[in-house]
């Protein structure tokens, strides 16, 4: 039994506009099958995608606070020229420079039109085959503990773990990485960005949720009411949802 990440949830006041931004940013398409705006590769909606981790933009009534998100995306580039072109194009689409004390670094930190931070990385060989999203990055206090929990929760393979950094990726060697970075800050507001996980066909969602609780996950009540998904937090309080197989 195991779960797979199928998309990154981004909460937004204007889900349609933020979805269009991310579709343009990634060279993907925006789909609106319901109240949310899903962003994935062009050519028609395929969900769950066998390779990519998509983005699902969910409308909420509250704006983002000034507090930095504890989950963000890193975007991949293939050359210095590509990085410069992508940064310029993103700014033209409505992204703004974001300053989080990063200092003089080779990557560029931006925020989407509603203030969700992300990074445009300099070319790195490790991300040459990830697609436009190089990594989903999670701030945490203990990368080793996060690697243990998420490594058991999902079917992704552990690539690296130290006191400061842990890295997982699909065992198929495709799509983005999931990275945990040790940071001094602690969670103070609800997550604006989080992962949704999905059981494989034939697996039992209730059994998966019970397994996650045994690993250290905690139930989360966001006022969601009677919905087919289950909201949880990992041992450090990062929110995530387990979806019902369809």
Short mmCIF file of C-alpha atoms in Angstrom, two decimals:
data_model
loop_
_atom_site.label_atom_id
_atom_site.label_comp_id
_atom_site.label_asym_id
_atom_site.label_seq_id
_atom_site.Cartn_x
_atom_site.Cartn_y
_atom_site.Cartn_z
CA UNK A 1 0.00 0.00 0.00
CA UNK A 2 1.23 3.48 -0.85
CA UNK A 3 0.05 6.84 -2.11
CA UNK A 4 1.16 9.10 -4.94
CA UNK A 5 1.14 12.90 -5.09
CA UNK A 6 -1.15 13.97 -7.93
CA UNK A 7 -1.18 17.74 -7.63
CA UNK A 8 -0.15 20.76 -5.61
CA UNK A 9 -3.05 22.76 -4.21
CA UNK A 10 -2.69 26.56 -4.35
CA UNK A 11 -5.41 28.56 -2.58
CA UNK A 12 -6.37 31.83 -4.27
CA UNK A 13 -8.92 34.62 -4.17
CA UNK A 14 -9.15 34.44 -7.96
CA UNK A 15 -8.53 30.81 -8.85
CA UNK A 16 -9.10 31.37 -12.54
CA UNK A 17 -6.55 34.19 -12.80
CA UNK A 18 -3.92 32.40 -10.73
CA UNK A 19 -4.53 29.23 -12.74
CA UNK A 20 -3.99 31.13 -15.98
CA UNK A 21 -0.75 32.58 -14.59
CA UNK A 22 0.63 29.15 -13.72
CA UNK A 23 -0.47 27.68 -17.04
CA UNK A 24 1.41 30.42 -18.89
CA UNK A 25 4.37 30.13 -16.53
CA UNK A 26 4.78 26.39 -17.08
CA UNK A 27 3.75 26.21 -20.72
CA UNK A 28 0.78 24.06 -19.73
CA UNK A 29 -3.00 24.48 -20.04
CA UNK A 30 -5.62 25.58 -17.53
CA UNK A 31 -8.73 23.42 -17.20
CA UNK A 32 -11.85 24.29 -15.19
CA UNK A 33 -13.83 21.07 -14.74
CA UNK A 34 -15.53 22.50 -11.63
CA UNK A 35 -14.96 25.25 -9.10
CA UNK A 36 -11.18 24.78 -9.17
CA UNK A 37 -8.73 25.51 -11.98
CA UNK A 38 -6.43 22.61 -12.77
CA UNK A 39 -3.13 23.26 -14.53
CA UNK A 40 -1.47 20.43 -16.42
CA UNK A 41 0.14 19.59 -19.76
CA UNK A 42 -1.70 20.62 -22.92
CA UNK A 43 -3.55 18.28 -25.20
CA UNK A 44 -6.56 17.70 -22.99
CA UNK A 45 -7.11 17.03 -19.30
CA UNK A 46 -5.49 13.83 -18.11
CA UNK A 47 -5.83 13.13 -14.39
CA UNK A 48 -4.04 11.70 -12.64
CA UNK A 49 -1.18 12.42 -15.00
CA UNK A 50 1.26 9.48 -15.16
CA UNK A 51 4.33 11.77 -15.03
CA UNK A 52 3.73 15.32 -13.86
CA UNK A 53 2.45 16.65 -10.57
CA UNK A 54 -0.13 19.21 -11.65
CA UNK A 55 -1.42 22.32 -9.91
CA UNK A 56 -5.00 22.71 -8.70
CA UNK A 57 -5.96 26.27 -7.81
CA UNK A 58 -8.77 26.37 -5.25
CA UNK A 59 -10.87 29.49 -4.57
CA UNK A 60 -10.88 30.75 -0.96
CA UNK A 61 -12.25 33.97 0.57
CA UNK A 62 -9.10 34.90 2.50
CA UNK A 63 -6.06 36.60 0.90
CA UNK A 64 -2.54 35.36 1.55
CA UNK A 65 -0.89 36.87 4.61
CA UNK A 66 2.58 38.39 4.43
CA UNK A 67 3.97 35.23 6.05
CA UNK A 68 6.17 33.20 3.70
CA UNK A 69 4.60 29.96 2.47
CA UNK A 70 6.22 26.84 3.92
CA UNK A 71 5.69 25.00 0.62
CA UNK A 72 6.81 26.42 -2.72
CA UNK A 73 7.72 25.41 -6.26
CA UNK A 74 11.15 25.53 -7.87
CA UNK A 75 11.10 25.95 -11.64
CA UNK A 76 13.76 24.36 -13.84
CA UNK A 77 15.76 26.08 -16.58
CA UNK A 78 18.16 24.71 -19.16
CA UNK A 79 20.61 27.61 -19.57
CA UNK A 80 21.44 31.05 -18.23
CA UNK A 81 19.63 32.56 -21.21
CA UNK A 82 16.56 30.42 -20.52
CA UNK A 83 16.56 31.49 -16.86
CA UNK A 84 16.74 35.18 -17.81
CA UNK A 85 14.03 34.79 -20.45
CA UNK A 86 11.74 32.90 -18.07
CA UNK A 87 12.16 35.48 -15.29
CA UNK A 88 11.36 38.32 -17.70
CA UNK A 89 8.33 36.47 -19.06
CA UNK A 90 7.01 35.70 -15.59
CA UNK A 91 7.32 39.34 -14.55
CA UNK A 92 5.37 40.32 -17.65
CA UNK A 93 2.67 37.84 -16.61
CA UNK A 94 2.34 39.49 -13.19
CA UNK A 95 5.04 37.91 -11.01
CA UNK A 96 6.91 40.20 -8.63
CA UNK A 97 10.36 39.92 -7.00
CA UNK A 98 10.18 38.43 -3.51
CA UNK A 99 12.72 39.12 -0.80
CA UNK A 100 13.07 36.50 1.92
CA UNK A 101 16.62 37.16 3.03
CA UNK A 102 18.05 34.97 0.28
CA UNK A 103 20.98 37.32 -0.36
CA UNK A 104 23.20 36.87 -3.40
CA UNK A 105 22.08 33.54 -4.87
CA UNK A 106 22.09 32.20 -8.45
CA UNK A 107 18.34 31.58 -8.47
CA UNK A 108 15.60 34.21 -8.68
CA UNK A 109 12.84 34.41 -6.08
CA UNK A 110 9.47 35.61 -7.33
CA UNK A 111 5.85 35.62 -6.16
CA UNK A 112 2.79 34.87 -8.27
CA UNK A 113 0.04 37.52 -8.61
CA UNK A 114 -1.39 36.63 -5.18
CA UNK A 115 1.97 36.54 -3.41
CA UNK A 116 2.81 32.82 -3.43
CA UNK A 117 6.59 32.57 -3.51
CA UNK A 118 8.49 30.39 -5.99
CA UNK A 119 12.03 30.14 -7.36
CA UNK A 120 13.39 30.15 -10.89
CA UNK A 121 16.53 28.06 -10.60
CA UNK A 122 19.76 28.42 -12.47
CA UNK A 123 20.47 25.41 -14.75
CA UNK A 124 21.17 22.27 -12.71
CA UNK A 125 21.95 18.89 -14.20
CA UNK A 126 19.87 17.07 -11.60
CA UNK A 127 16.71 18.77 -12.90
CA UNK A 128 17.36 18.34 -16.62
CA UNK A 129 14.49 15.83 -17.07
CA UNK A 130 11.90 16.97 -14.54
CA UNK A 131 9.79 19.12 -16.81
CA UNK A 132 9.04 22.74 -15.90
CA UNK A 133 8.62 22.04 -12.18
CA UNK A 134 11.97 20.98 -10.77
CA UNK A 135 10.82 20.42 -7.21
CA UNK A 136 8.11 20.90 -4.62
CA UNK A 137 10.02 22.31 -1.65
CA UNK A 138 8.86 22.08 1.97
CA UNK A 139 10.35 24.03 4.86
CA UNK A 140 10.76 21.90 7.98
CA UNK A 141 12.63 21.52 11.26
CA UNK A 142 13.80 17.93 10.77
CA UNK A 143 14.40 16.70 7.20
CA UNK A 144 15.31 13.22 8.43
CA UNK A 145 11.97 12.84 10.22
CA UNK A 146 10.12 14.21 7.20
CA UNK A 147 11.94 11.74 4.94
CA UNK A 148 10.86 8.88 7.19
CA UNK A 149 7.20 9.94 7.25
CA UNK A 150 6.82 10.87 3.59
CA UNK A 151 8.96 7.96 2.44
CA UNK A 152 6.54 5.60 4.19
CA UNK A 153 3.46 7.56 3.12
CA UNK A 154 4.27 7.55 -0.60
CA UNK A 155 5.77 5.15 -3.11
CA UNK A 156 8.53 7.63 -4.03
CA UNK A 157 12.18 6.73 -3.58
CA UNK A 158 14.55 8.47 -1.18
CA UNK A 159 17.46 10.05 -3.08
CA UNK A 160 19.28 11.93 -0.34
CA UNK A 161 18.92 12.66 3.36
CA UNK A 162 21.06 14.80 5.68
CA UNK A 163 20.36 16.93 8.74
CA UNK A 164 19.61 19.86 6.41
CA UNK A 165 18.04 18.37 3.28
CA UNK A 166 15.98 15.37 2.21
CA UNK A 167 15.00 14.50 -1.37
CA UNK A 168 12.43 12.06 -2.77
CA UNK A 169 11.33 11.37 -6.33
CA UNK A 170 9.05 8.97 -8.15
CA UNK A 171 10.63 5.53 -8.28
CA UNK A 172 10.06 5.71 -12.05
CA UNK A 173 12.59 8.56 -12.25
CA UNK A 174 10.12 11.00 -13.81
CA UNK A 175 8.59 14.32 -12.83
CA UNK A 176 9.62 16.70 -10.06
CA UNK A 177 11.44 16.04 -6.82
CA UNK A 178 9.94 16.48 -3.34
CA UNK A 179 12.49 18.24 -1.14
CA UNK A 180 12.53 19.06 2.56
CA UNK A 181 14.76 21.94 3.66
CA UNK A 182 15.70 22.64 7.25
CA UNK A 183 14.65 26.18 8.19
CA UNK A 184 14.55 28.09 11.49
CA UNK A 185 11.02 29.42 11.10
CA UNK A 186 7.95 27.60 12.38
CA UNK A 187 4.43 27.32 11.05
CA UNK A 188 2.18 30.15 12.25
CA UNK A 189 -0.64 30.28 9.66
CA UNK A 190 -2.61 27.67 7.68
CA UNK A 191 -0.82 26.39 4.60
CA UNK A 192 -1.61 28.26 1.39
CA UNK A 193 0.05 25.51 -0.67
CA UNK A 194 -0.13 21.78 -0.01
CA UNK A 195 0.00 18.35 -1.64
CA UNK A 196 -2.92 16.09 -2.49
CA UNK A 197 -2.24 12.34 -2.45
CA UNK A 198 -4.20 9.62 -4.22
CA UNK A 199 -4.43 5.85 -3.56
CA UNK A 200 -3.80 3.51 -6.47
CA UNK A 201 -6.78 1.78 -8.12
CA UNK A 202 -7.96 -1.07 -5.94
CA UNK A 203 -6.39 0.31 -2.76
CA UNK A 204 -8.62 1.24 0.15
CA UNK A 205 -8.61 4.94 1.05
CA UNK A 206 -9.75 4.36 4.64
CA UNK A 207 -6.95 1.86 5.17
CA UNK A 208 -4.42 4.31 3.72
CA UNK A 209 -5.64 7.06 6.03
CA UNK A 210 -5.38 4.73 9.01
CA UNK A 211 -1.85 3.82 7.95
CA UNK A 212 -0.90 7.50 7.79
CA UNK A 213 -2.29 8.11 11.26
CA UNK A 214 -0.17 5.23 12.54
CA UNK A 215 2.87 6.90 10.94
CA UNK A 216 2.18 10.15 12.82
CA UNK A 217 -0.38 12.05 10.73
CA UNK A 218 -3.12 13.97 12.53
CA UNK A 219 -6.68 14.69 11.45
CA UNK A 220 -7.34 18.27 10.36
CA UNK A 221 -10.66 20.07 10.57
CA UNK A 222 -10.79 23.05 8.20
CA UNK A 223 -14.56 23.19 8.24
CA UNK A 224 -14.59 21.02 5.12
CA UNK A 225 -17.69 19.15 6.23
CA UNK A 226 -18.75 15.94 4.51
CA UNK A 227 -16.33 15.62 1.60
CA UNK A 228 -14.84 12.56 -0.15
CA UNK A 229 -11.27 13.53 0.75
CA UNK A 230 -9.55 13.41 4.14
CA UNK A 231 -7.54 16.35 5.48
CA UNK A 232 -4.49 15.53 7.57
CA UNK A 233 -1.25 17.09 8.80
CA UNK A 234 2.16 15.46 8.83
CA UNK A 235 4.20 15.26 12.09
CA UNK A 236 5.35 18.88 11.65
CA UNK A 237 1.90 20.24 10.87
CA UNK A 238 2.11 20.50 7.07
CA UNK A 239 -1.38 20.06 5.68
CA UNK A 240 -2.21 17.53 2.98
CA UNK A 241 -5.25 15.66 1.69
CA UNK A 242 -5.90 12.06 0.73
CA UNK A 243 -8.30 11.94 -2.18
CA UNK A 244 -10.85 9.25 -2.93
CA UNK A 245 -10.06 7.03 -5.93
CA UNK A 246 -12.40 7.74 -8.82
#
